[in-house]
Amino acid sequence: MLRRIAEIFALLVAIGYLLFSIIELTYRPCETSVCNVVSVKIRDSLMCGILNEDRVLDVLSCNGLNPIGKSWDDIDLDAMENVLVKHPMISSAECFLTADNRVRIKVHSAVPLVRVLSRSGADYMVGSRGEIIEYRGIAVNLPVATGYISRAYASGRLMAVVREIYSSKFWKAQIVQIDVDENGLVSLVPRVGGHIIDIGTADNAGEKLERVMHFYEDGLNVIGWNKYNRLSAAFENQIVCKKK
C-alpha cells in the first residue's frame, strides 16, 4: 500500500514538473531573443495631455535604456523604472517583459493643478498629490497662484484651496488666480464678474466658497454681477461686499 502511494506521489511530482517546464518554456522569452516591440500605457494623461508614448521612449533613449533592438540580457527593467520615475512629469512607472518579445511600460503621469509664481521669484507647478513639479517642457492651462508662497505652503495649505476649486465644475472654470498676502490671507480672482473674492486663511475654503456660491445665486443674479469690486467670505456665516 505504501509503495503504491509512493508511486502515485512520484507520478504527480513528475506531472507537476512537466507542466511547470511547459509553462516556463511557453511564457518565458528566450534569453537570446531580441525585443522588437515596446508597449506604453499612460494613465492620467487624458486630463492634461502631458505624456505620450514618444515622450516616454525619449526619456529612456536619452539614458541609453530604450529596449528596442536589445537582447533580453541587456534590458535592465529596474534601471528603466528608476529613470522614468525621476522625470518630473511621471509619478510612477512599471516595466516588465512579456512572452511575445515585448516590453510593457505602465506609467502614471503627474497631474499639475496650479502654477505658482511666488513673490520670491520661484516658478513651478504643484501636482494633485501636493508634489512640486519643476518642468518647463509643457504648456498647461492652469490657475496661477501668486504672492507670499513657500514650497511648504504650496504643497499644503494652498493645495487645500486648489482641491476645493477643482471639486466644483463651476469654480474650476471661474477661478483663474489665487493670491496670498504676507499674512497668509487668500484672495481669488474670478474669470468673470469684475470682483475679487477674499476668503481669509485657507481654512474651511470649501465652506467659504459655498457661501459665495449662494450669494451669487441669490444676490448677484438679482442685483447684477458688476455692482461690487470685492466680496469677503472670511467671516463665518456672512458675505461682506464692497461697492465699486
CSV table of C-alpha atoms in Angstrom, one decimal:
chain,number,residue,atom,x,y,z
A,1,MET,CA,0.0,0.0,0.0
A,2,LEU,CA,2.7,2.4,1.0
A,3,ARG,CA,4.6,1.5,-2.2
A,4,ARG,CA,1.5,2.3,-4.3
A,5,ILE,CA,1.1,5.7,-2.6
A,6,ALA,CA,4.8,6.5,-3.2
A,7,GLU,CA,4.4,5.6,-6.9
A,8,ILE,CA,1.4,7.9,-7.2
A,9,PHE,CA,3.2,10.7,-5.4
A,10,ALA,CA,6.2,10.3,-7.7
A,11,LEU,CA,3.9,10.4,-10.7
A,12,LEU,CA,2.2,13.5,-9.5
A,13,VAL,CA,5.5,15.2,-8.9
A,14,ALA,CA,6.7,14.3,-12.4
A,15,ILE,CA,3.5,15.6,-14.0
A,16,GLY,CA,3.8,18.8,-12.0
A,17,TYR,CA,7.4,19.3,-13.1
A,18,LEU,CA,6.4,18.6,-16.7
A,19,LEU,CA,3.6,21.2,-16.6
A,20,PHE,CA,5.9,23.7,-14.9
A,21,SER,CA,8.5,23.2,-17.7
A,22,ILE,CA,5.9,23.6,-20.4
A,23,ILE,CA,4.6,26.8,-18.9
A,24,GLU,CA,8.1,28.2,-18.4
A,25,LEU,CA,9.1,27.5,-21.9
A,26,THR,CA,5.9,28.9,-23.3
A,27,TYR,CA,5.8,32.1,-21.4
A,28,ARG,CA,9.4,33.0,-20.7
A,29,PRO,CA,11.1,34.8,-23.6
A,30,CYS,CA,14.2,33.1,-24.9
A,31,GLU,CA,17.3,34.7,-23.4
A,32,THR,CA,18.8,35.2,-26.9
A,33,SER,CA,15.7,36.8,-28.3
A,34,VAL,CA,15.5,40.5,-29.1
A,35,CYS,CA,13.0,43.0,-28.0
A,36,ASN,CA,11.2,44.3,-31.1
A,37,VAL,CA,8.1,46.0,-29.6
A,38,VAL,CA,7.6,48.3,-26.7
A,39,SER,CA,4.0,48.9,-25.4
A,40,VAL,CA,3.5,52.1,-23.4
A,41,LYS,CA,0.3,52.6,-21.4
A,42,ILE,CA,-0.2,56.0,-19.8
A,43,ARG,CA,-2.7,56.8,-17.1
A,44,ASP,CA,-4.0,60.2,-16.1
A,45,SER,CA,-2.7,61.7,-19.4
A,46,LEU,CA,-6.2,62.4,-20.7
A,47,MET,CA,-6.6,65.1,-18.0
A,48,CYS,CA,-3.9,67.4,-19.4
A,49,GLY,CA,-2.2,65.5,-22.3
A,50,ILE,CA,1.3,65.9,-21.0
A,51,LEU,CA,2.7,62.5,-21.6
A,52,ASN,CA,2.7,60.3,-24.7
A,53,GLU,CA,4.5,57.2,-25.9
A,54,ASP,CA,7.2,59.1,-27.8
A,55,ARG,CA,8.0,61.3,-24.8
A,56,VAL,CA,8.4,58.2,-22.5
A,57,LEU,CA,10.6,56.5,-25.0
A,58,ASP,CA,12.7,59.7,-25.5
A,59,VAL,CA,13.4,59.7,-21.7
A,60,LEU,CA,14.7,56.1,-22.0
A,61,SER,CA,16.7,56.8,-25.2
A,62,CYS,CA,18.4,59.8,-23.6
A,63,ASN,CA,19.6,57.4,-20.9
A,64,GLY,CA,20.6,54.6,-23.2
A,65,LEU,CA,17.8,52.4,-21.9
A,66,ASN,CA,15.4,52.1,-24.9
A,67,PRO,CA,14.9,48.3,-25.1
A,68,ILE,CA,14.1,48.1,-28.8
A,69,GLY,CA,16.7,46.0,-30.6
A,70,LYS,CA,18.3,44.8,-27.4
A,71,SER,CA,18.5,41.2,-26.2
A,72,TRP,CA,16.7,40.3,-23.1
A,73,ASP,CA,20.0,40.0,-21.2
A,74,ASP,CA,20.8,43.7,-22.0
A,75,ILE,CA,17.4,45.1,-20.9
A,76,ASP,CA,17.6,46.5,-17.4
A,77,LEU,CA,14.0,46.9,-16.2
A,78,ASP,CA,14.9,48.3,-12.8
A,79,ALA,CA,17.1,51.0,-14.4
A,80,MET,CA,14.2,51.9,-16.8
A,81,GLU,CA,11.8,52.3,-13.9
A,82,ASN,CA,14.3,54.4,-11.9
A,83,VAL,CA,14.9,56.7,-14.8
A,84,LEU,CA,11.3,57.2,-15.6
A,85,VAL,CA,10.1,58.0,-12.0
A,86,LYS,CA,12.9,60.7,-11.8
A,87,HIS,CA,11.2,62.6,-14.6
A,88,PRO,CA,9.1,65.4,-13.1
A,89,MET,CA,6.0,64.6,-15.1
A,90,ILE,CA,5.9,60.8,-14.2
A,91,SER,CA,4.7,59.9,-10.7
A,92,SER,CA,5.1,56.1,-11.0
A,93,ALA,CA,6.4,53.5,-13.6
A,94,GLU,CA,6.3,49.8,-14.0
A,95,CYS,CA,8.4,47.9,-16.7
A,96,PHE,CA,8.1,44.2,-17.4
A,97,LEU,CA,8.7,41.5,-20.1
A,98,THR,CA,6.0,39.5,-21.9
A,99,ALA,CA,6.1,36.2,-23.7
A,100,ASP,CA,5.7,37.7,-27.1
A,101,ASN,CA,9.0,39.5,-27.2
A,102,ARG,CA,7.6,42.7,-25.9
A,103,VAL,CA,8.4,45.2,-23.1
A,104,ARG,CA,5.4,46.7,-21.4
A,105,ILE,CA,5.7,50.0,-19.7
A,106,LYS,CA,2.9,51.4,-17.5
A,107,VAL,CA,3.3,55.0,-16.2
A,108,HIS,CA,1.1,57.3,-14.2
A,109,SER,CA,1.6,60.9,-15.3
A,110,ALA,CA,1.8,63.7,-12.7
A,111,VAL,CA,-1.2,65.9,-12.9
A,112,PRO,CA,-0.4,69.6,-12.2
A,113,LEU,CA,-3.3,71.6,-10.7
A,114,VAL,CA,-1.8,75.0,-10.2
A,115,ARG,CA,1.2,77.1,-11.3
A,116,VAL,CA,3.0,79.0,-8.6
A,117,LEU,CA,4.7,82.4,-9.3
A,118,SER,CA,5.8,83.4,-5.8
A,119,ARG,CA,7.0,86.8,-4.7
A,120,SER,CA,10.5,85.4,-4.2
A,121,GLY,CA,10.7,84.6,-8.0
A,122,ALA,CA,10.0,80.9,-7.8
A,123,ASP,CA,8.1,79.4,-10.7
A,124,TYR,CA,6.8,75.8,-10.5
A,125,MET,CA,3.7,73.7,-10.6
A,126,VAL,CA,2.1,71.7,-7.9
A,127,GLY,CA,0.6,68.3,-8.7
A,128,SER,CA,-2.5,66.6,-7.4
A,129,ARG,CA,-0.6,64.8,-4.6
A,130,GLY,CA,1.0,68.1,-3.5
A,131,GLU,CA,4.3,67.3,-5.3
A,132,ILE,CA,6.4,70.2,-6.6
A,133,ILE,CA,6.8,69.9,-10.4
A,134,GLU,CA,9.7,71.9,-11.8
A,135,TYR,CA,9.4,71.3,-15.5
A,136,ARG,CA,9.3,73.8,-18.4
A,137,GLY,CA,8.7,71.4,-21.3
A,138,ILE,CA,5.0,71.7,-21.3
A,139,ALA,CA,2.3,74.4,-21.6
A,140,VAL,CA,-0.8,73.6,-19.5
A,141,ASN,CA,-3.7,76.0,-18.8
A,142,LEU,CA,-3.7,76.2,-15.0
A,143,PRO,CA,-4.9,78.7,-12.4
A,144,VAL,CA,-1.9,80.8,-11.2
A,145,ALA,CA,-1.0,81.3,-7.5
A,146,THR,CA,0.9,84.4,-6.7
A,147,GLY,CA,2.2,86.2,-3.6
A,148,TYR,CA,3.9,85.0,-0.5
A,149,ILE,CA,4.0,81.3,-1.1
A,150,SER,CA,6.7,79.0,0.2
A,151,ARG,CA,7.1,75.4,-1.1
A,152,ALA,CA,5.7,74.0,2.1
A,153,TYR,CA,2.7,76.3,1.9
A,154,ALA,CA,2.2,75.4,-1.8
A,155,SER,CA,2.2,71.7,-1.0
A,156,GLY,CA,-0.1,72.0,2.0
A,157,ARG,CA,-2.5,74.9,2.7
A,158,LEU,CA,-2.5,76.2,-0.9
A,159,MET,CA,-3.5,72.7,-2.2
A,160,ALA,CA,-6.4,72.6,0.3
A,161,VAL,CA,-7.8,75.7,-1.6
A,162,VAL,CA,-6.9,74.3,-5.0
A,163,ARG,CA,-8.6,71.0,-4.4
A,164,GLU,CA,-11.8,72.7,-3.3
A,165,ILE,CA,-11.8,74.7,-6.5
A,166,TYR,CA,-11.2,71.6,-8.6
A,167,SER,CA,-14.0,69.8,-6.8
A,168,SER,CA,-16.6,72.1,-8.3
A,169,LYS,CA,-17.1,72.4,-12.1
A,170,PHE,CA,-18.2,76.0,-11.6
A,171,TRP,CA,-15.2,77.1,-9.5
A,172,LYS,CA,-12.8,75.2,-11.7
A,173,ALA,CA,-13.9,77.2,-14.7
A,174,GLN,CA,-14.3,80.5,-12.8
A,175,ILE,CA,-11.1,80.9,-10.7
A,176,VAL,CA,-8.0,82.0,-12.7
A,177,GLN,CA,-5.8,83.3,-9.9
A,178,ILE,CA,-5.1,82.7,-6.3
A,179,ASP,CA,-3.2,85.4,-4.4
A,180,VAL,CA,-1.7,85.0,-0.9
A,181,ASP,CA,-0.6,88.1,1.0
A,182,GLU,CA,2.2,88.4,3.6
A,183,ASN,CA,-0.3,87.4,6.4
A,184,GLY,CA,-1.4,84.3,4.7
A,185,LEU,CA,-4.8,85.7,3.6
A,186,VAL,CA,-6.1,84.3,0.4
A,187,SER,CA,-7.9,86.2,-2.5
A,188,LEU,CA,-9.4,84.6,-5.5
A,189,VAL,CA,-9.7,86.2,-8.9
A,190,PRO,CA,-12.7,85.0,-11.0
A,191,ARG,CA,-12.8,84.8,-14.7
A,192,VAL,CA,-16.0,86.9,-14.9
A,193,GLY,CA,-17.7,89.4,-12.6
A,194,GLY,CA,-15.1,92.1,-12.1
A,195,HIS,CA,-14.6,91.4,-8.4
A,196,ILE,CA,-12.1,89.8,-6.0
A,197,ILE,CA,-13.2,87.1,-3.6
A,198,ASP,CA,-11.4,87.3,-0.2
A,199,ILE,CA,-11.6,84.0,1.8
A,200,GLY,CA,-9.2,84.9,4.6
A,201,THR,CA,-7.0,82.0,5.6
A,202,ALA,CA,-7.0,78.7,3.6
A,203,ASP,CA,-9.0,77.0,6.4
A,204,ASN,CA,-12.5,75.9,5.5
A,205,ALA,CA,-12.1,77.0,1.9
A,206,GLY,CA,-14.9,74.7,0.8
A,207,GLU,CA,-17.5,76.2,3.2
A,208,LYS,CA,-16.5,79.7,2.3
A,209,LEU,CA,-16.8,79.1,-1.5
A,210,GLU,CA,-20.2,77.5,-0.8
A,211,ARG,CA,-21.4,80.8,0.8
A,212,VAL,CA,-20.1,82.8,-2.1
A,213,MET,CA,-22.0,80.4,-4.5
A,214,HIS,CA,-25.2,81.1,-2.5
A,215,PHE,CA,-24.6,84.8,-2.7
A,216,TYR,CA,-24.1,84.5,-6.5
A,217,GLU,CA,-27.4,82.7,-6.9
A,218,ASP,CA,-29.5,84.7,-4.5
A,219,GLY,CA,-27.7,88.1,-4.7
A,220,LEU,CA,-25.6,88.9,-7.8
A,221,ASN,CA,-28.1,87.1,-10.2
A,222,VAL,CA,-30.7,89.7,-9.0
A,223,ILE,CA,-28.7,92.9,-8.5
A,224,GLY,CA,-26.1,92.4,-11.1
A,225,TRP,CA,-22.5,91.0,-11.2
A,226,ASN,CA,-20.7,94.3,-11.7
A,227,LYS,CA,-22.0,96.1,-8.6
A,228,TYR,CA,-19.1,95.1,-6.2
A,229,ASN,CA,-15.4,95.0,-6.6
A,230,ARG,CA,-14.7,92.8,-3.5
A,231,LEU,CA,-16.6,90.0,-1.8
A,232,SER,CA,-15.4,88.7,1.5
A,233,ALA,CA,-16.3,85.3,2.9
A,234,ALA,CA,-13.5,85.4,5.5
A,235,PHE,CA,-16.0,85.8,8.4
A,236,GLU,CA,-18.3,83.0,9.4
A,237,ASN,CA,-21.9,82.9,8.2
A,238,GLN,CA,-21.7,86.1,6.2
A,239,ILE,CA,-20.6,87.8,3.0
A,240,VAL,CA,-19.2,91.3,3.2
A,241,CYS,CA,-19.3,93.3,0.0
A,242,LYS,CA,-17.5,96.5,-1.1
A,243,LYS,CA,-19.1,98.6,-3.8
A,244,LYS,CA,-17.2,99.8,-6.8
